[in-house]
Amino acid sequence: MLPISLSITIDRADTRTLPVQLADRIRAAIDNGELRPQSRLPSTRALSADLGVARAVVEKAYEQLVAEGWIDARRGSGNYIRLVPHAVRSAASSPSTDAASATPPRISLRPGIPWTPLRASEAWRRAWRDVGGSPPPGDYPDSAGTLELRTHVADLLRRARGLHTDAASVVITTGSIHGLDLALGALAKPNTTEHVLALENPGYRSAAALAKHRGWSIHDIPVDRDGLVVEHLDSSPQQTAAVYVTPSHQYPTGGFMPIGRRRALADWARRSGSMIIEDDYDSEFRYGAAPLPTVAELSPDRTVYLGTVSKTLGAGIRLGWMVAPQSIVDRITSTRRETGDHPSVPLQQAMTSMLRDGEWDRAVRTARRLYRARDRVVTAALSKFGELSGVGAGLHTVLVLEAGAAQNVATVCAASGVDLPTLEHSTRSSTARGGIVVGYGSIGDDEFDYAISVLVDALEAELLN
Ligand SMILES: Cc1ncc(COP(=O)(O)O)c(C=O)c1O
């Protein structure tokens, strides 16, 4: 993070000492909002050279501001402006014109939101220029998605995921959660009131919420460092219609399901007559070994595979895909036709253009470089505090902690403007493991440096003192 520049002059005629003058100026600038919380101050060496004063003057001023709680001295990182609630103002002051009344920015380490450039890339503009070059589609489109996009997606899955499929088995969705919704609709047996969905616990909250809204019963399955514990699938008193899993990077605990367990899962589905819903939400991001082959490749007739652009291009785009056995694809597309649920054609055209021109691959490579570097920083900063899970993949890492400690750390970070979830947030029934989830996808470099230093301080205070 680059330090901010300070426009401060020292008045030699002032009767106050130089450190007092300097501290007064910086304090006032923080208090009136000129200097933003979480910014890094110049080093003592740089500021003393700028002002033409001895380094000890700046050191003394900074020490005073640390003691008063205006700034934080972070070992090896520098001096940062703290989030200070503003003093209650008199009725005479106008809040609308007062810079100090602006809400200080919060930094979110929420997992799952990807980094996006501040300005539209040339590739993104070109894709939409292509779309703008065709007239608006007048009629309702193919409810499975355009043949062109389905063909490109099948090709992508073959080369990137080793999943051998074709356009006829692909359905375009508005994202993974829509894919799950379509799958639940197709898998609910007619004339049966009770459908059971096995779900990872901890697991993806939206998947559980959706299943409940659709009237499914949820059977919680524990996860360990290898992901969903397959032996527990047989513990349901009722027939389980389907199991929803995130085998390539368990969400949120980060486990990678090894090949032996994938085979056991495929075996269980065959024996029990159940379906596997495989959510492959972030497999584009691997920083060491390539991801394991999909469960869908091991068991194509028993798996509904879900993919999304939410972790690559952006969660607001609302585009994804599903690969399923033909009977399920037919059921889904006919329901979509009947209910008028058609994917947007312009969005599909834009995605087709990005895949066709190699821009999707380029965007993924750029993001992968950034996340790889952040994954390393997070690992280096946090490994001394305990077991890390999910390292080397995706957009988040988990530090396993006792649940109470995890909550304390999250509370201390929140007081410094850094929000991060605990594992408890994604846990439906009590599990032995707690922890904090460190999502590093969406924030800028400055915020990332600051958030990690706040987190390290909070962990030191909680665990090492
Ligand atoms: C496990 C998991 N699957 C899928 C998604 C993305 O879903 P969608 O494609 O509906 O945006 C997320 C987003 O946070 C997720 O955590």
Short mmCIF file of C-alpha atoms and ligand atoms in Angstrom, two decimals:
data_model
loop_
_atom_site.label_atom_id
_atom_site.label_comp_id
_atom_site.label_asym_id
_atom_site.label_seq_id
_atom_site.Cartn_x
_atom_site.Cartn_y
_atom_site.Cartn_z
CA MET A 1 0.00 0.00 0.00
CA LEU A 2 1.43 3.39 -0.96
CA PRO A 3 1.53 5.99 1.83
CA ILE A 4 -0.67 9.06 1.44
CA SER A 5 0.99 12.40 0.81
CA LEU A 6 0.58 15.06 3.49
CA SER A 7 0.44 18.74 2.67
CA ILE A 8 1.74 20.08 5.96
CA THR A 9 3.93 23.06 6.56
CA ILE A 10 5.86 23.77 9.71
CA ASP A 11 5.68 27.29 11.09
CA ARG A 12 8.98 28.18 12.75
CA ALA A 13 7.38 31.26 14.37
CA ASP A 14 4.81 29.07 16.14
CA THR A 15 5.50 28.86 19.86
CA ARG A 16 4.49 25.18 20.08
CA THR A 17 7.24 22.57 19.76
CA LEU A 18 7.67 20.98 16.34
CA PRO A 19 6.32 17.51 17.38
CA VAL A 20 3.25 19.16 18.95
CA GLN A 21 2.63 21.28 15.86
CA LEU A 22 2.93 18.26 13.61
CA ALA A 23 0.70 16.05 15.76
CA ASP A 24 -1.91 18.85 15.94
CA ARG A 25 -1.96 19.17 12.15
CA ILE A 26 -2.32 15.45 11.54
CA ARG A 27 -4.95 15.06 14.28
CA ALA A 28 -7.02 17.86 12.77
CA ALA A 29 -6.73 16.38 9.28
CA ILE A 30 -7.98 13.01 10.55
CA ASP A 31 -10.80 14.59 12.49
CA ASN A 32 -12.09 16.70 9.62
CA GLY A 33 -12.01 13.80 7.18
CA GLU A 34 -9.10 15.13 5.07
CA LEU A 35 -7.20 11.94 5.91
CA ARG A 36 -9.20 8.76 5.46
CA PRO A 37 -9.28 5.88 7.92
CA GLN A 38 -7.04 2.93 6.94
CA SER A 39 -4.63 5.09 4.91
CA ARG A 40 -0.94 4.65 5.61
CA LEU A 41 1.02 7.68 6.77
CA PRO A 42 4.41 8.45 5.20
CA SER A 43 7.37 6.83 6.91
CA THR A 44 9.14 8.92 9.55
CA ARG A 45 12.16 9.10 7.25
CA ALA A 46 10.16 10.36 4.25
CA LEU A 47 8.09 12.90 6.18
CA SER A 48 11.06 14.34 8.07
CA ALA A 49 12.90 14.79 4.75
CA ASP A 50 9.81 16.45 3.23
CA LEU A 51 9.37 18.86 6.11
CA GLY A 52 13.06 19.53 6.64
CA VAL A 53 12.92 18.50 10.30
CA ALA A 54 14.80 15.87 12.31
CA ARG A 55 13.36 12.34 12.10
CA ALA A 56 12.89 12.38 15.89
CA VAL A 57 10.30 15.18 15.45
CA VAL A 58 8.09 12.97 13.28
CA GLU A 59 8.70 9.93 15.51
CA LYS A 60 7.57 11.90 18.53
CA ALA A 61 4.46 13.23 16.77
CA TYR A 62 3.49 9.72 15.60
CA GLU A 63 4.09 8.30 19.08
CA GLN A 64 1.74 10.89 20.53
CA LEU A 65 -0.97 10.10 17.96
CA VAL A 66 -0.58 6.35 18.63
CA ALA A 67 -0.94 6.98 22.36
CA GLU A 68 -4.11 9.03 21.77
CA GLY A 69 -5.60 6.36 19.50
CA TRP A 70 -5.61 8.35 16.24
CA ILE A 71 -3.20 6.04 14.44
CA ASP A 72 -2.03 2.42 14.68
CA ALA A 73 1.66 1.49 14.51
CA ARG A 74 1.84 -1.87 12.73
CA ARG A 75 5.07 -3.74 13.05
CA GLY A 76 6.90 -4.01 9.73
CA SER A 77 4.05 -2.29 7.91
CA GLY A 78 3.87 1.38 9.01
CA ASN A 79 1.49 3.79 10.67
CA TYR A 80 -2.19 3.64 9.71
CA ILE A 81 -5.03 6.01 10.43
CA ARG A 82 -7.59 4.44 12.70
CA LEU A 83 -11.32 4.55 12.37
CA VAL A 84 -12.32 7.21 14.93
CA PRO A 85 -16.01 7.96 15.52
CA HIS A 86 -16.65 11.64 14.97
CA ALA A 87 -17.34 13.93 17.89
CA VAL A 88 -20.96 14.97 18.35
CA ARG A 89 -21.29 18.29 16.56
CA SER A 90 -23.24 21.31 17.65
CA ALA A 91 -26.56 22.03 15.94
CA ALA A 92 -24.90 24.98 14.22
CA SER A 93 -22.60 22.77 12.13
CA SER A 94 -24.08 21.52 8.89
CA PRO A 95 -23.66 17.74 8.54
CA SER A 96 -24.30 17.80 4.81
CA THR A 97 -21.29 20.00 4.14
CA ASP A 98 -19.05 18.43 6.77
CA ALA A 99 -16.51 16.04 5.27
CA ALA A 100 -16.12 14.44 8.69
CA SER A 101 -19.72 13.22 8.64
CA ALA A 102 -19.05 10.88 5.70
CA THR A 103 -19.27 7.22 6.78
CA PRO A 104 -15.78 5.72 6.77
CA PRO A 105 -15.39 2.86 4.29
CA ARG A 106 -15.58 -0.70 5.61
CA ILE A 107 -13.48 -3.48 4.21
CA SER A 108 -15.19 -6.78 3.60
CA LEU A 109 -13.33 -10.09 3.61
CA ARG A 110 -16.57 -11.84 2.63
CA PRO A 111 -15.64 -14.85 0.51
CA GLY A 112 -16.84 -15.46 -3.00
CA ILE A 113 -16.83 -12.00 -4.55
CA PRO A 114 -14.24 -11.75 -7.31
CA TRP A 115 -11.89 -8.94 -8.17
CA THR A 116 -13.12 -6.79 -11.06
CA PRO A 117 -11.21 -3.99 -12.81
CA LEU A 118 -12.26 -0.43 -11.98
CA ARG A 119 -12.77 0.32 -15.65
CA ALA A 120 -14.29 -1.95 -18.28
CA SER A 121 -11.62 -3.96 -20.10
CA GLU A 122 -11.33 -3.71 -23.87
CA ALA A 123 -12.45 -7.36 -24.08
CA TRP A 124 -15.66 -6.61 -22.17
CA ARG A 125 -16.40 -3.57 -24.36
CA ARG A 126 -15.75 -5.58 -27.52
CA ALA A 127 -18.10 -8.36 -26.37
CA TRP A 128 -20.90 -5.84 -25.85
CA ARG A 129 -20.13 -4.03 -29.12
CA ASP A 130 -20.73 -7.41 -30.78
CA VAL A 131 -24.06 -7.69 -28.98
CA GLY A 132 -25.01 -4.14 -29.94
CA GLY A 133 -24.33 -4.98 -33.60
CA SER A 134 -27.27 -7.41 -33.78
CA PRO A 135 -30.91 -6.36 -33.61
CA PRO A 136 -32.71 -7.08 -30.33
CA PRO A 137 -34.03 -10.65 -30.28
CA GLY A 138 -37.80 -10.43 -30.78
CA ASP A 139 -39.00 -13.95 -30.08
CA TYR A 140 -38.54 -16.14 -27.01
CA PRO A 141 -35.28 -18.04 -27.30
CA ASP A 142 -34.36 -21.70 -26.80
CA SER A 143 -35.03 -22.46 -23.13
CA ALA A 144 -31.83 -24.53 -22.88
CA GLY A 145 -29.73 -21.57 -24.07
CA THR A 146 -28.35 -20.67 -27.49
CA LEU A 147 -26.71 -23.53 -29.36
CA GLU A 148 -23.61 -21.39 -29.89
CA LEU A 149 -23.05 -20.76 -26.20
CA ARG A 150 -23.83 -24.34 -25.22
CA THR A 151 -21.26 -25.51 -27.78
CA HIS A 152 -18.61 -23.13 -26.39
CA VAL A 153 -19.38 -24.14 -22.81
CA ALA A 154 -19.07 -27.85 -23.70
CA ASP A 155 -15.70 -27.06 -25.27
CA LEU A 156 -14.59 -25.07 -22.21
CA LEU A 157 -15.54 -27.90 -19.87
CA ARG A 158 -13.66 -30.43 -21.99
CA ARG A 159 -10.41 -28.45 -22.07
CA ALA A 160 -10.53 -26.82 -18.63
CA ARG A 161 -12.23 -29.52 -16.53
CA GLY A 162 -11.72 -32.72 -18.49
CA LEU A 163 -15.50 -33.13 -18.55
CA HIS A 164 -16.50 -34.80 -21.80
CA THR A 165 -19.88 -33.48 -22.79
CA ASP A 166 -21.69 -31.86 -25.71
CA ALA A 167 -24.10 -28.99 -26.38
CA ALA A 168 -27.16 -31.26 -26.01
CA SER A 169 -26.26 -31.99 -22.37
CA VAL A 170 -25.67 -28.32 -21.45
CA VAL A 171 -28.34 -25.96 -20.10
CA ILE A 172 -27.62 -22.25 -19.68
CA THR A 173 -28.73 -20.83 -16.33
CA THR A 174 -28.58 -17.51 -14.50
CA GLY A 175 -25.99 -18.96 -12.08
CA SER A 176 -25.38 -21.93 -9.79
CA ILE A 177 -28.29 -21.22 -7.51
CA HIS A 178 -30.66 -21.12 -10.49
CA GLY A 179 -29.10 -24.39 -11.68
CA LEU A 180 -29.75 -25.92 -8.26
CA ASP A 181 -33.34 -24.67 -8.38
CA LEU A 182 -33.87 -26.24 -11.82
CA ALA A 183 -32.28 -29.50 -10.61
CA LEU A 184 -34.49 -29.65 -7.48
CA GLY A 185 -37.55 -29.11 -9.69
CA ALA A 186 -36.52 -31.93 -12.00
CA LEU A 187 -35.55 -34.34 -9.21
CA ALA A 188 -38.64 -33.95 -7.01
CA LYS A 189 -40.59 -37.16 -7.51
CA PRO A 190 -44.24 -36.66 -8.52
CA ASN A 191 -46.83 -37.65 -5.90
CA THR A 192 -44.25 -37.56 -3.10
CA THR A 193 -44.50 -34.86 -0.51
CA GLU A 194 -41.19 -35.45 1.24
CA HIS A 195 -37.97 -34.93 -0.72
CA VAL A 196 -34.67 -35.16 1.09
CA LEU A 197 -31.58 -33.21 0.03
CA ALA A 198 -28.28 -34.05 1.74
CA LEU A 199 -26.22 -30.90 2.29
CA GLU A 200 -22.70 -30.22 3.52
CA ASN A 201 -22.54 -28.77 7.04
CA PRO A 202 -20.98 -26.19 7.18
CA GLY A 203 -22.14 -25.39 3.68
CA TYR A 204 -23.47 -22.84 1.23
CA ARG A 205 -26.28 -20.97 2.99
CA SER A 206 -28.17 -20.03 -0.18
CA ALA A 207 -28.37 -23.70 -1.22
CA ALA A 208 -29.97 -24.59 2.13
CA ALA A 209 -32.33 -21.60 1.98
CA LEU A 210 -33.43 -22.50 -1.55
CA ALA A 211 -34.06 -26.16 -0.67
CA LYS A 212 -36.21 -25.09 2.30
CA HIS A 213 -38.19 -22.64 0.16
CA ARG A 214 -38.85 -25.40 -2.34
CA GLY A 215 -40.19 -27.67 0.43
CA TRP A 216 -37.27 -30.10 0.59
CA SER A 217 -36.11 -31.60 3.88
CA ILE A 218 -32.45 -31.12 4.62
CA HIS A 219 -30.19 -33.86 5.88
CA ASP A 220 -26.97 -32.35 7.29
CA ILE A 221 -23.78 -34.20 6.42
CA PRO A 222 -20.55 -33.31 8.25
CA VAL A 223 -17.43 -32.28 6.37
CA ASP A 224 -13.80 -32.88 7.24
CA ARG A 225 -10.57 -31.81 5.56
CA ASP A 226 -11.48 -33.99 2.53
CA GLY A 227 -14.92 -32.43 2.13
CA LEU A 228 -18.27 -34.19 2.59
CA VAL A 229 -18.02 -37.36 4.71
CA VAL A 230 -19.65 -39.86 2.36
CA GLU A 231 -20.30 -42.58 5.01
CA HIS A 232 -22.78 -40.25 6.71
CA LEU A 233 -25.04 -40.21 3.66
CA ASP A 234 -26.60 -43.50 4.72
CA SER A 235 -27.62 -42.10 8.10
CA SER A 236 -30.85 -40.49 6.82
CA PRO A 237 -33.98 -42.38 7.93
CA GLN A 238 -35.62 -41.51 4.60
CA GLN A 239 -34.52 -42.05 1.02
CA THR A 240 -32.20 -39.19 -0.02
CA ALA A 241 -33.19 -37.93 -3.47
CA ALA A 242 -30.01 -35.91 -4.02
CA VAL A 243 -26.82 -34.66 -2.39
CA TYR A 244 -25.42 -31.19 -3.08
CA VAL A 245 -21.59 -31.06 -2.87
CA THR A 246 -18.67 -28.70 -3.58
CA PRO A 247 -15.91 -31.31 -4.01
CA SER A 248 -13.25 -29.18 -5.67
CA HIS A 249 -13.13 -26.60 -2.83
CA GLN A 250 -15.65 -27.32 -0.11
CA TYR A 251 -17.60 -24.18 0.66
CA PRO A 252 -16.69 -22.67 3.02
CA THR A 253 -14.19 -24.96 4.84
CA GLY A 254 -11.96 -25.34 1.77
CA GLY A 255 -11.41 -29.14 1.68
CA PHE A 256 -10.51 -30.89 -1.60
CA MET A 257 -12.32 -34.18 -2.05
CA PRO A 258 -9.71 -36.81 -3.01
CA ILE A 259 -10.29 -39.39 -5.70
CA GLY A 260 -11.09 -42.23 -3.28
CA ARG A 261 -13.92 -40.28 -1.71
CA ARG A 262 -15.21 -39.12 -5.11
CA ARG A 263 -15.48 -42.76 -6.16
CA ALA A 264 -17.21 -43.63 -2.89
CA LEU A 265 -19.69 -40.80 -3.55
CA ALA A 266 -20.37 -42.03 -7.08
CA ASP A 267 -20.81 -45.52 -5.68
CA TRP A 268 -23.25 -44.36 -3.02
CA ALA A 269 -25.36 -42.57 -5.67
CA ARG A 270 -25.52 -45.71 -7.79
CA ARG A 271 -26.44 -47.94 -4.82
CA SER A 272 -29.03 -45.60 -3.38
CA GLY A 273 -30.55 -44.43 -6.67
CA SER A 274 -29.81 -40.79 -5.69
CA MET A 275 -28.40 -37.93 -7.73
CA ILE A 276 -25.27 -35.88 -7.03
CA ILE A 277 -25.47 -32.12 -7.59
CA GLU A 278 -21.86 -31.03 -8.06
CA ASP A 279 -21.28 -27.28 -7.60
CA ASP A 280 -17.93 -26.53 -9.25
CA TYR A 281 -18.14 -22.84 -8.37
CA ASP A 282 -14.45 -21.78 -8.27
CA SER A 283 -12.39 -24.54 -9.92
CA GLU A 284 -10.81 -21.99 -12.32
CA PHE A 285 -8.59 -20.91 -9.45
CA ARG A 286 -5.88 -23.40 -8.53
CA TYR A 287 -2.41 -22.19 -7.59
CA GLY A 288 -0.60 -25.51 -7.37
CA ALA A 289 -1.85 -28.85 -8.64
CA ALA A 290 -4.63 -28.89 -11.24
CA PRO A 291 -8.12 -29.60 -9.87
CA LEU A 292 -9.21 -33.23 -9.74
CA PRO A 293 -11.53 -34.48 -12.48
CA THR A 294 -15.17 -33.70 -11.82
CA VAL A 295 -17.54 -36.14 -10.14
CA ALA A 296 -19.69 -35.68 -13.27
CA GLU A 297 -16.92 -37.26 -15.36
CA LEU A 298 -16.76 -40.24 -12.96
CA SER A 299 -20.52 -40.66 -12.82
CA PRO A 300 -22.19 -38.86 -15.74
CA ASP A 301 -25.55 -40.63 -15.42
CA ARG A 302 -25.90 -39.77 -11.73
CA THR A 303 -24.56 -36.18 -11.61
CA VAL A 304 -25.91 -32.71 -12.30
CA TYR A 305 -22.87 -30.46 -12.72
CA LEU A 306 -23.13 -26.69 -12.04
CA GLY A 307 -20.79 -23.92 -13.23
CA THR A 308 -20.99 -20.13 -12.95
CA VAL A 309 -19.30 -16.91 -14.05
CA SER A 310 -19.91 -15.43 -10.58
CA LYS A 311 -16.33 -16.12 -9.40
CA THR A 312 -14.62 -15.22 -12.66
CA LEU A 313 -16.33 -12.36 -14.51
CA GLY A 314 -18.58 -11.12 -11.72
CA ALA A 315 -21.46 -12.19 -9.48
CA GLY A 316 -23.74 -9.47 -10.87
CA ILE A 317 -23.68 -10.89 -14.39
CA ARG A 318 -26.00 -13.81 -13.56
CA LEU A 319 -24.88 -16.47 -15.97
CA GLY A 320 -24.02 -20.10 -15.43
CA TRP A 321 -24.41 -23.57 -16.89
CA MET A 322 -25.46 -27.04 -16.00
CA VAL A 323 -24.52 -30.42 -17.46
CA ALA A 324 -26.96 -33.22 -16.77
CA PRO A 325 -28.10 -36.62 -18.06
CA GLN A 326 -30.40 -36.26 -21.08
CA SER A 327 -33.62 -37.18 -19.26
CA ILE A 328 -33.02 -34.38 -16.73
CA VAL A 329 -32.08 -31.86 -19.44
CA ASP A 330 -35.34 -32.69 -21.25
CA ARG A 331 -37.42 -32.33 -18.09
CA ILE A 332 -35.78 -28.99 -17.27
CA THR A 333 -36.09 -27.48 -20.73
CA SER A 334 -39.71 -28.50 -21.09
CA THR A 335 -40.57 -26.99 -17.66
CA ARG A 336 -38.73 -23.81 -18.61
CA ARG A 337 -40.64 -23.59 -21.88
CA GLU A 338 -43.95 -24.11 -20.11
CA THR A 339 -43.20 -21.58 -17.40
CA GLY A 340 -41.58 -19.01 -19.72
CA ASP A 341 -38.16 -19.17 -18.06
CA HIS A 342 -35.73 -18.25 -20.87
CA PRO A 343 -32.10 -17.15 -20.53
CA SER A 344 -31.31 -13.66 -21.86
CA VAL A 345 -30.00 -13.77 -25.43
CA PRO A 346 -27.77 -10.63 -25.34
CA LEU A 347 -26.00 -11.92 -22.22
CA GLN A 348 -25.41 -15.26 -23.91
CA GLN A 349 -24.09 -13.49 -27.01
CA ALA A 350 -21.63 -11.50 -24.92
CA MET A 351 -20.41 -14.64 -23.15
CA THR A 352 -20.14 -16.50 -26.47
CA SER A 353 -17.98 -13.72 -27.83
CA MET A 354 -15.67 -13.80 -24.79
CA LEU A 355 -15.26 -17.57 -25.00
CA ARG A 356 -14.78 -17.55 -28.78
CA ASP A 357 -12.08 -14.84 -28.69
CA GLY A 358 -10.15 -16.36 -25.78
CA GLU A 359 -11.02 -13.38 -23.56
CA TRP A 360 -12.59 -15.55 -20.90
CA ASP A 361 -9.32 -17.48 -20.58
CA ARG A 362 -7.33 -14.24 -20.42
CA ALA A 363 -9.60 -12.79 -17.72
CA VAL A 364 -9.25 -15.97 -15.67
CA ARG A 365 -5.45 -15.95 -16.06
CA THR A 366 -5.23 -12.32 -14.86
CA ALA A 367 -7.43 -12.98 -11.83
CA ARG A 368 -5.53 -16.19 -11.06
CA ARG A 369 -2.22 -14.28 -10.85
CA LEU A 370 -3.72 -11.82 -8.36
CA TYR A 371 -5.35 -14.50 -6.21
CA ARG A 372 -2.23 -16.67 -6.23
CA ALA A 373 -0.22 -13.76 -4.77
CA ARG A 374 -2.92 -13.08 -2.15
CA ASP A 375 -3.22 -16.74 -1.26
CA ARG A 376 0.53 -16.71 -0.49
CA VAL A 377 0.32 -13.54 1.62
CA VAL A 378 -2.61 -14.91 3.62
CA THR A 379 -0.84 -18.24 4.15
CA ALA A 380 2.41 -16.57 5.25
CA ALA A 381 0.59 -14.18 7.62
CA LEU A 382 -1.81 -16.66 9.23
CA SER A 383 -0.12 -20.07 9.34
CA LYS A 384 1.53 -19.37 12.70
CA PHE A 385 -1.92 -19.05 14.31
CA GLY A 386 -3.21 -22.54 13.51
CA GLU A 387 -4.38 -24.91 10.81
CA LEU A 388 -5.26 -23.35 7.46
CA SER A 389 -7.74 -24.99 5.16
CA GLY A 390 -8.44 -24.44 1.47
CA VAL A 391 -4.99 -22.98 0.76
CA GLY A 392 -3.89 -22.88 -2.89
CA ALA A 393 -7.36 -22.56 -4.39
CA GLY A 394 -10.32 -20.27 -4.86
CA LEU A 395 -10.85 -16.84 -3.36
CA HIS A 396 -10.76 -17.63 0.32
CA THR A 397 -8.85 -19.47 3.04
CA VAL A 398 -10.08 -20.69 6.41
CA LEU A 399 -8.13 -20.43 9.64
CA VAL A 400 -9.42 -23.17 11.95
CA LEU A 401 -10.00 -21.81 15.46
CA GLU A 402 -12.09 -22.62 18.47
CA ALA A 403 -15.52 -21.03 17.83
CA GLY A 404 -15.30 -18.50 20.70
CA ALA A 405 -11.85 -17.32 19.61
CA ALA A 406 -13.07 -16.96 16.01
CA GLN A 407 -15.96 -14.76 17.15
CA ASN A 408 -13.64 -12.59 19.30
CA VAL A 409 -11.26 -12.07 16.38
CA ALA A 410 -14.14 -11.14 14.06
CA THR A 411 -15.45 -8.64 16.64
CA VAL A 412 -12.05 -6.98 17.10
CA CYS A 413 -11.55 -6.74 13.32
CA ALA A 414 -15.03 -5.23 12.89
CA ALA A 415 -14.11 -2.49 15.38
CA SER A 416 -11.25 -1.53 13.02
CA GLY A 417 -13.53 -1.50 9.99
CA VAL A 418 -12.74 -5.01 8.71
CA ASP A 419 -15.65 -7.44 8.36
CA LEU A 420 -15.05 -11.15 8.05
CA PRO A 421 -17.37 -14.11 8.64
CA THR A 422 -16.82 -16.99 11.01
CA LEU A 423 -17.51 -20.60 10.02
CA GLU A 424 -20.50 -20.49 12.33
CA HIS A 425 -22.22 -18.25 9.80
CA SER A 426 -22.41 -21.22 7.38
CA THR A 427 -23.10 -23.90 9.97
CA ARG A 428 -26.64 -25.22 10.43
CA SER A 429 -26.17 -27.66 13.31
CA SER A 430 -23.26 -27.70 15.70
CA THR A 431 -19.95 -29.01 14.39
CA ALA A 432 -16.67 -29.53 16.20
CA ARG A 433 -14.70 -27.06 14.07
CA GLY A 434 -14.91 -23.29 14.15
CA GLY A 435 -12.82 -20.73 12.33
CA ILE A 436 -12.64 -17.52 10.37
CA VAL A 437 -13.16 -17.27 6.64
CA VAL A 438 -10.75 -14.90 4.90
CA GLY A 439 -12.07 -13.90 1.48
CA TYR A 440 -9.46 -12.01 -0.51
CA GLY A 441 -11.11 -11.70 -3.91
CA SER A 442 -12.89 -8.41 -4.18
CA ILE A 443 -10.78 -5.81 -2.38
CA GLY A 444 -8.03 -3.52 -3.67
CA ASP A 445 -4.36 -3.93 -2.74
CA ASP A 446 -4.44 -1.13 -0.14
CA GLU A 447 -7.46 -2.55 1.60
CA PHE A 448 -6.01 -6.04 1.46
CA ASP A 449 -2.75 -4.96 3.19
CA TYR A 450 -4.65 -3.08 5.83
CA ALA A 451 -7.17 -5.87 6.46
CA ILE A 452 -4.44 -8.49 6.87
CA SER A 453 -2.51 -6.33 9.32
CA VAL A 454 -5.69 -5.72 11.37
CA LEU A 455 -6.42 -9.45 11.32
CA VAL A 456 -2.89 -10.39 12.40
CA ASP A 457 -3.06 -7.92 15.30
CA ALA A 458 -6.43 -9.31 16.37
CA LEU A 459 -5.12 -12.89 16.22
CA GLU A 460 -2.01 -11.97 18.19
CA ALA A 461 -4.14 -10.33 20.86
CA GLU A 462 -6.50 -13.31 21.02
CA LEU A 463 -4.09 -16.23 20.75
CA LEU A 464 -0.58 -15.20 21.69
CA ASN A 465 -1.13 -13.00 24.73
C1 LIG B 1 -20.66 -22.60 -3.02
C2 LIG B 1 -21.12 -21.56 -3.97
N1 LIG B 1 -21.66 -21.93 -5.11
C3 LIG B 1 -22.07 -21.02 -6.01
C4 LIG B 1 -21.95 -19.68 -5.77
C5 LIG B 1 -22.35 -18.70 -6.84
O1 LIG B 1 -23.67 -18.85 -7.15
P1 LIG B 1 -24.27 -18.04 -8.36
O2 LIG B 1 -23.70 -18.62 -9.60
O3 LIG B 1 -25.74 -18.29 -8.23
O4 LIG B 1 -23.91 -16.61 -8.19
C6 LIG B 1 -21.41 -19.25 -4.59
C7 LIG B 1 -21.29 -17.80 -4.29
O5 LIG B 1 -20.94 -17.36 -3.24
C8 LIG B 1 -20.97 -20.21 -3.67
O6 LIG B 1 -20.41 -19.84 -2.52
#
